[in-house]
Coordinates of C-alpha atoms in Angstrom, one line a residue:
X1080 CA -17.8 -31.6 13.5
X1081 CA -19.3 -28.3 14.3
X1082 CA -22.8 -28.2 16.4
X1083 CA -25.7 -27.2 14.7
X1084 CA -28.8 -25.5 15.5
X1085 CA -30.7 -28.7 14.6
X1086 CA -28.6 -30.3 17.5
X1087 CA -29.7 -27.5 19.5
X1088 CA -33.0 -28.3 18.8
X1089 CA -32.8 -32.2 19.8
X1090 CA -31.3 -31.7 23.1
X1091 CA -33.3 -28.8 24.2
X1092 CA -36.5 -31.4 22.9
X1093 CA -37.6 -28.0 21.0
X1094 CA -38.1 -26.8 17.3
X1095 CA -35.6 -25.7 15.2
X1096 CA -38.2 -22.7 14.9
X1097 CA -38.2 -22.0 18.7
X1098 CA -34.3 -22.3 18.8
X1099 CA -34.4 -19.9 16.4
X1100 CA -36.8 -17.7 18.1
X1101 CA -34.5 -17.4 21.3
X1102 CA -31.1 -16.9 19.4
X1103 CA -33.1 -14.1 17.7
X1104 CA -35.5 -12.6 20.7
X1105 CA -38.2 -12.8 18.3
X1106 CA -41.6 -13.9 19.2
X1107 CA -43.3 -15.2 22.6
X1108 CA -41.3 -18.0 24.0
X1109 CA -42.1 -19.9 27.6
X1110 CA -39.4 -19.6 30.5
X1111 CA -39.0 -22.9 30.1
X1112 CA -38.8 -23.5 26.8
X1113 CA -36.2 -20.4 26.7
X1114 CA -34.5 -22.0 29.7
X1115 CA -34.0 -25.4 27.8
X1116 CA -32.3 -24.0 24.6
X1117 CA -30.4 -21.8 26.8
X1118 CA -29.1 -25.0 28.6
X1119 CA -28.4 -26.7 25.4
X1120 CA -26.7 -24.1 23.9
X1121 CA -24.4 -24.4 26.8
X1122 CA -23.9 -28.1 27.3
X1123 CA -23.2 -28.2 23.2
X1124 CA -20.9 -25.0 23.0
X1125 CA -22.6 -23.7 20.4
X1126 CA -21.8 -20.4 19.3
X1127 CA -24.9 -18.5 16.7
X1128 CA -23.4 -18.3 13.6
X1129 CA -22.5 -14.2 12.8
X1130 CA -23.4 -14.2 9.3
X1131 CA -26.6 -15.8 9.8
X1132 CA -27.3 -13.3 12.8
X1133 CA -27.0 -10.3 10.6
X1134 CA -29.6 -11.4 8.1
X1135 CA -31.7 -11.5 11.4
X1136 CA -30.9 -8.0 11.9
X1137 CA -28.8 -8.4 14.7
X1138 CA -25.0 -7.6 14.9
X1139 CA -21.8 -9.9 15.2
X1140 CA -21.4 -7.2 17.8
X1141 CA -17.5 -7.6 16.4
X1142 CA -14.9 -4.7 15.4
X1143 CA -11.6 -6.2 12.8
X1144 CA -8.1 -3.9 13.8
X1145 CA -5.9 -4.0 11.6
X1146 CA -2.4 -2.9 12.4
X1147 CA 1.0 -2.9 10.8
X1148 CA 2.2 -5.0 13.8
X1149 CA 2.5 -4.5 17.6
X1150 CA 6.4 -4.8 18.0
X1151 CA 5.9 -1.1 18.0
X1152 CA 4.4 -0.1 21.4
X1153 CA 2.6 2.6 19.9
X1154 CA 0.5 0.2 17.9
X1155 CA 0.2 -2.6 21.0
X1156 CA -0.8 0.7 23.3
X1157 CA -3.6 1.8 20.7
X1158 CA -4.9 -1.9 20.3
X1159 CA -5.3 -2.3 23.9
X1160 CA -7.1 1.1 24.5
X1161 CA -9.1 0.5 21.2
X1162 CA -10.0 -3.4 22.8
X1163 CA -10.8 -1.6 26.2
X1164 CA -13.3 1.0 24.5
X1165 CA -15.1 -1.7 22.8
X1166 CA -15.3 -3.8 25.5
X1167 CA -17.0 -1.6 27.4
X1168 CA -19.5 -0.8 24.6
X1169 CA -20.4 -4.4 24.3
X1170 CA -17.9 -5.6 20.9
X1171 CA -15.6 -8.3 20.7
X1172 CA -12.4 -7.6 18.8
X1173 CA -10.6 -9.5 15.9
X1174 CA -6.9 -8.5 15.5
X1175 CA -4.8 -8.6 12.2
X1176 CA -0.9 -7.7 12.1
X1177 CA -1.2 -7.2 8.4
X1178 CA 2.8 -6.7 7.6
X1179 CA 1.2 -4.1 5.4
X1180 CA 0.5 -7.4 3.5
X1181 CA -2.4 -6.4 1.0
X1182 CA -3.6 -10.1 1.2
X1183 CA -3.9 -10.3 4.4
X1184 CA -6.0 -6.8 4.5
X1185 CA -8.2 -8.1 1.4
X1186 CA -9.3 -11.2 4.4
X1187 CA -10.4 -8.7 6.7
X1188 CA -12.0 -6.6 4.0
X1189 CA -14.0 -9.7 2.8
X1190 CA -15.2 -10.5 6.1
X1191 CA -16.6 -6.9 6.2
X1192 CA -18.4 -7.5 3.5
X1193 CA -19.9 -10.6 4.4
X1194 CA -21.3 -9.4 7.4
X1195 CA -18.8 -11.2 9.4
X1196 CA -17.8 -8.0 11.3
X1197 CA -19.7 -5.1 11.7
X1198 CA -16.5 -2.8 10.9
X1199 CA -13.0 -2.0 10.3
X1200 CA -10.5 0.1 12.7
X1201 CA -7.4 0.0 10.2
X1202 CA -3.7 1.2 10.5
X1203 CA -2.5 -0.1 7.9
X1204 CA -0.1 1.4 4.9
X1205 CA -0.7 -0.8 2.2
X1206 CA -3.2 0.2 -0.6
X1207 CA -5.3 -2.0 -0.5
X1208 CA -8.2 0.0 1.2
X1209 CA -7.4 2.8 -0.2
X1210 CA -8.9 0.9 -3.9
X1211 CA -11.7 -0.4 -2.2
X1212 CA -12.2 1.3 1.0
X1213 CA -15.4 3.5 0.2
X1214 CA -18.5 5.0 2.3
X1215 CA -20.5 2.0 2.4
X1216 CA -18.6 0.1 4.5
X1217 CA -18.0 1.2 8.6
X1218 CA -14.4 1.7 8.8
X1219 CA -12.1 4.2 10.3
X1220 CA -8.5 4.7 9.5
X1221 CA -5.4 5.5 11.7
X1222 CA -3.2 8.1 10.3
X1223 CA -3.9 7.4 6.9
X1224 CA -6.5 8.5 4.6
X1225 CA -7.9 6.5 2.5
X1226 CA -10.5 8.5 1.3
X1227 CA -12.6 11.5 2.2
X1228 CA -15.9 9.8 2.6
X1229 CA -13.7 7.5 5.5
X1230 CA -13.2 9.3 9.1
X1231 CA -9.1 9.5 9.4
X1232 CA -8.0 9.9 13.2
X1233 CA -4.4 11.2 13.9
X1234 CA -2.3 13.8 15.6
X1235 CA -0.5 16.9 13.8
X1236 CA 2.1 14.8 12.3
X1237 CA 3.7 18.0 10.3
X1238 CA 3.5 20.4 13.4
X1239 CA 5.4 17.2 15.5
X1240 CA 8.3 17.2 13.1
X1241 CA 8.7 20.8 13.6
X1242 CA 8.4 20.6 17.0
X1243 CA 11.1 18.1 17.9
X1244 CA 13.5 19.4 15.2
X1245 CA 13.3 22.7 17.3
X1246 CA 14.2 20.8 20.8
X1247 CA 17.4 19.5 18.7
X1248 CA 18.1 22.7 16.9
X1249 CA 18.5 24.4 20.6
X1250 CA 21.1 21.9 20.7
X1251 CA 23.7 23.8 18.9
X1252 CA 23.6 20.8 16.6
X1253 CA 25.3 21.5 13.1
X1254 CA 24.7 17.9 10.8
X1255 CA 21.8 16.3 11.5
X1256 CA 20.8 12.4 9.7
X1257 CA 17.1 11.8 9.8
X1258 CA 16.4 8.5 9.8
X1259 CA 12.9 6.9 8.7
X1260 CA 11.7 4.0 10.1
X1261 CA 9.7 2.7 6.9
X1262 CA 9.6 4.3 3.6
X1263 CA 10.0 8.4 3.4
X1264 CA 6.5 8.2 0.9
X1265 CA 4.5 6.8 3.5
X1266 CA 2.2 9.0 5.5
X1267 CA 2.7 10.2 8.3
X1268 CA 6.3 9.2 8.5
X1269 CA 6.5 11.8 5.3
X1270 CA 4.5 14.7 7.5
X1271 CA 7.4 14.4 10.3
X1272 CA 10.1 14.1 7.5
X1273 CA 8.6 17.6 6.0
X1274 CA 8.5 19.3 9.7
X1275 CA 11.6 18.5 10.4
X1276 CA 12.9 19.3 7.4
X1277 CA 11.6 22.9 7.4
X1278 CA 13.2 23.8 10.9
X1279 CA 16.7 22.5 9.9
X1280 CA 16.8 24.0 6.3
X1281 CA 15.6 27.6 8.3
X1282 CA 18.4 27.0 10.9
X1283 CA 21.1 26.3 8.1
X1284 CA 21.7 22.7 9.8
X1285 CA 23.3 20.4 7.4
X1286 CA 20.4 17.3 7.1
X1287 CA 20.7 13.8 5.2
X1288 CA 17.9 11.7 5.1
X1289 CA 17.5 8.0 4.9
X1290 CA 15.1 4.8 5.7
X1291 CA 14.8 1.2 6.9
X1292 CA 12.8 -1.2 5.2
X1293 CA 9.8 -2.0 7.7
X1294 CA 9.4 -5.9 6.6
X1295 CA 13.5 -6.1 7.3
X1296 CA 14.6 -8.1 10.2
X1297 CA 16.1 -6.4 13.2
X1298 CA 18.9 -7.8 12.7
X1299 CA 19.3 -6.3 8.5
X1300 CA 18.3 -2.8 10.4
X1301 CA 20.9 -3.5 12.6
X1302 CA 23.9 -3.9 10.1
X1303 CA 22.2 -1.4 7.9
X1304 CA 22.5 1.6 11.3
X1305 CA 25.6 0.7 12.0
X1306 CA 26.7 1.2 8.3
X1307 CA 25.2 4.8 8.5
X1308 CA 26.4 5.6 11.4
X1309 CA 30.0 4.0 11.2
X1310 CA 31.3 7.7 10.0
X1311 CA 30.1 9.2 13.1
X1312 CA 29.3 12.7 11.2
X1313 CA 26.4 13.0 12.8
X1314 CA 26.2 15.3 16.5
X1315 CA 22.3 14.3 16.0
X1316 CA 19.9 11.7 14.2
X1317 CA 16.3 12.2 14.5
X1318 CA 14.1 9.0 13.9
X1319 CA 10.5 9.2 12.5
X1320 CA 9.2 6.4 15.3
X1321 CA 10.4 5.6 18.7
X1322 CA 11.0 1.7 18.1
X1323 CA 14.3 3.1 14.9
X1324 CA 15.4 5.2 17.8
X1325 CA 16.1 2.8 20.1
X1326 CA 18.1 1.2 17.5
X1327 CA 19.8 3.8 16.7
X1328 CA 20.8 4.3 19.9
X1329 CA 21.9 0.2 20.7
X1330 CA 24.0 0.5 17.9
X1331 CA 25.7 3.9 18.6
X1332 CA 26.4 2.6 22.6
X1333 CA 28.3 -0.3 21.1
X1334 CA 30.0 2.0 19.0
X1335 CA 30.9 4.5 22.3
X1336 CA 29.3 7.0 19.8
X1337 CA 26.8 9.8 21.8
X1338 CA 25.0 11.7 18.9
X1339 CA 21.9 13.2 20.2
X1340 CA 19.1 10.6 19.1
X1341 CA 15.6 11.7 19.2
X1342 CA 12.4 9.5 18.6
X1343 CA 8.4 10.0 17.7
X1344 CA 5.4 8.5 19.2
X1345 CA 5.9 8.7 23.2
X1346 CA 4.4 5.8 24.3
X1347 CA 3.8 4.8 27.6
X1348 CA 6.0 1.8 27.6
X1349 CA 8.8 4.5 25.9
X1350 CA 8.6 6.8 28.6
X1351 CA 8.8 4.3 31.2
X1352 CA 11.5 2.8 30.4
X1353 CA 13.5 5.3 28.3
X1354 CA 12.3 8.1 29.4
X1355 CA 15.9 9.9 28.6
X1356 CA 14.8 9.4 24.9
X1357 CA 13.4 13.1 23.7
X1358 CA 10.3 11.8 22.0
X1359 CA 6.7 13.5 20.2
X1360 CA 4.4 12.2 21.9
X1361 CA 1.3 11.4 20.2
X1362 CA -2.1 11.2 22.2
X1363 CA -2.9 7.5 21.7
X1364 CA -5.7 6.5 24.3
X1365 CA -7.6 9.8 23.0
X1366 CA -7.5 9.4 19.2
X1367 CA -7.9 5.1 20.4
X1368 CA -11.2 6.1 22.7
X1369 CA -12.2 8.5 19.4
X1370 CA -11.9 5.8 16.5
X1371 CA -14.2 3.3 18.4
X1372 CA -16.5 5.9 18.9
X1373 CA -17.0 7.4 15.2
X1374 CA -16.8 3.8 14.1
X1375 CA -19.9 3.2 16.2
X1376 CA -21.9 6.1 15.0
X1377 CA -21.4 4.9 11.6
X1378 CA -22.4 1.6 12.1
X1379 CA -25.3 2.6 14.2
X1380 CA -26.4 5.5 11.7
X1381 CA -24.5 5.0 8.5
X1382 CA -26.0 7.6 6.7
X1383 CA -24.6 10.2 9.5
X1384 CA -22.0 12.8 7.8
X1385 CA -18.8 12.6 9.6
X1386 CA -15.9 14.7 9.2
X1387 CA -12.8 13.2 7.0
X1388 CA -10.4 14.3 9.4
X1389 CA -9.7 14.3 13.0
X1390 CA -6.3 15.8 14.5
X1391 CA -4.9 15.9 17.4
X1392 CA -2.8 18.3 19.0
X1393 CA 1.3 16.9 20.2
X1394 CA 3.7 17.5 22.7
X1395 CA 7.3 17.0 22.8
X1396 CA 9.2 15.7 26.3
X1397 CA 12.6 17.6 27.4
X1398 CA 15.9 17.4 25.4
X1399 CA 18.8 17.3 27.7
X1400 CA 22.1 18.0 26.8
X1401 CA 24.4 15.8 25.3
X1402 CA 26.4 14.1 27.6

């Protein structure tokens, strides 16, 4: 049975009113009568209901994330630099690996609404947002934009594409399968697709595309590589996200096939330990450290105009030579 503030109120020996009064700051209160609640509070565990805080005025000093998942270390990197930021401005964090499940994003969004959070960081590629994601509501997106009214953070998806499909075109490399780690519609996987595309079409590279399911199991995505790659036409395949490269590149080794594979995101945990892989590397503690902070402005002065788009510059590691 959860503690109430009535309880509160009968161990401290106080008022409801004056329990109130400290959870609140609002009006003169004694040391000691401050002290007492204070004490109670403690000895009960009792945590000030968030809802009931913000019809105080006061916040639930709490941020929702909501990413696709973290078994991609870009997205585990970016939630820990996000949860460092806010940490340090004073806001819990509530996590959601949505699956790009629209149900599980309509939870969040609901608890947005009710005051529960005070707003949304989302990564997220369903739709769900995007129908009822709107102005009135703190939220910032990752990579996606959901509308122009919501702040969109990301790097130069388009100009990455192009940029790594030049390292591979150096190469000498003449058929080329670029393979995408979700659905080819799905921004920004469809930016990278487009830059790539453009720098092989202009170097008269023969290119075939194709895609992994994202919900699929590793080991569906698994069968489904090695089925793509069992013809071994390919002298290069160029993923849309580090985590399909490393795949790719398990299931070529076991095949004694050496294509040059190529990956996007660059995450610190990537170029630790793959650092071989040639990668885009995206700028993820900066466009982390710049989410928390437009999300704060908007929640602090919601009627501040803020840009719809933020983009960051990329950068590409070395491509060595095909062994």
């Amino acid at each position: 049975m959860s503690v109430t503030i009535r309880d509160v109120a009968r161990e401290a020996g106080v008022s409801v009113a004056t329990v109130s009064r400290v959870i609140n700051s609002k009006g003169y209160l004694s040391p000691a009568a401050i002290t007492k609640v204070q004490l109670a509070m403690e000895k009960l565990n009792y945590q000030p209901n968030a809802a009931a805080r913000r019809l105080q005025g006061k916040s639930s000093a709490t941020i929702g994330v909501i990413l696709p998942s973290l078994d991609n270390p870009l997205y585990s990197e970016l939630f820990e630099h996000i949860e460092d930021e806010l940490s340090g401005r004073h806001y819990q964090t509530l996590l959601c690996t949505s699956k790009n499940n629209s149900e599980k994003e309509e939870e969040y969004f609901k608890l947005l609404k009710s005051n529960q959070v005070d707003g949304i960081i989302t990564g997220s590629h369903s739709d769900f947002l995007i129908e009822h994601g709107n102005a009135s509501y703190p939220i910032v997106s990752f990579d996606r934009q959901i509308s122009k009214e919501i702040p969109t953070v990301k790097s130069d998806n388009l100009a990455g594409g192009r940029a790594i499909a030049g390292k591979v075109v150096e190469r000498g490399v003449k058929n080329v399968l670029i393979l995408s780690g979700s659905k080819e519609d799905f921004y920004p996987i469809n930016d990278r697709v487009t830059g790539m595309m453009a720098v092989f079409n202009q170097a008269g590279v023969d290119v075939t595309t194709s895609s992994l399911e994202f919900e699929s199991s590793i080991a569906l995505k698994k069968l489904l590589v090695g089925q793509l790659i069992v013809s071994r036409d390919y002298d290069a395949i160029c993923c849309t996200d580090d985590v399909t490269a490393i795949l790719v590149k398990t299931c070529a080794d076991t095949m004694n096939y050496h294509p040059l594979i190529s990956g996007y995101d660059g995450s610190t945990f990537i170029r630790t330990f793959f650092p071989e892989l040639p990668t885009v590397q995206q700028p993820i503690k900066e466009m982390a450290e710049l989410m928390v902070e437009l999300l704060i402005e908007r929640i602090k002065s919601p009627k501040t105009r803020l840009n719809s788009d933020y983009t960051f510059p990329v950068k590409t590691n070395r491509v060595h030579k095909k062994a």
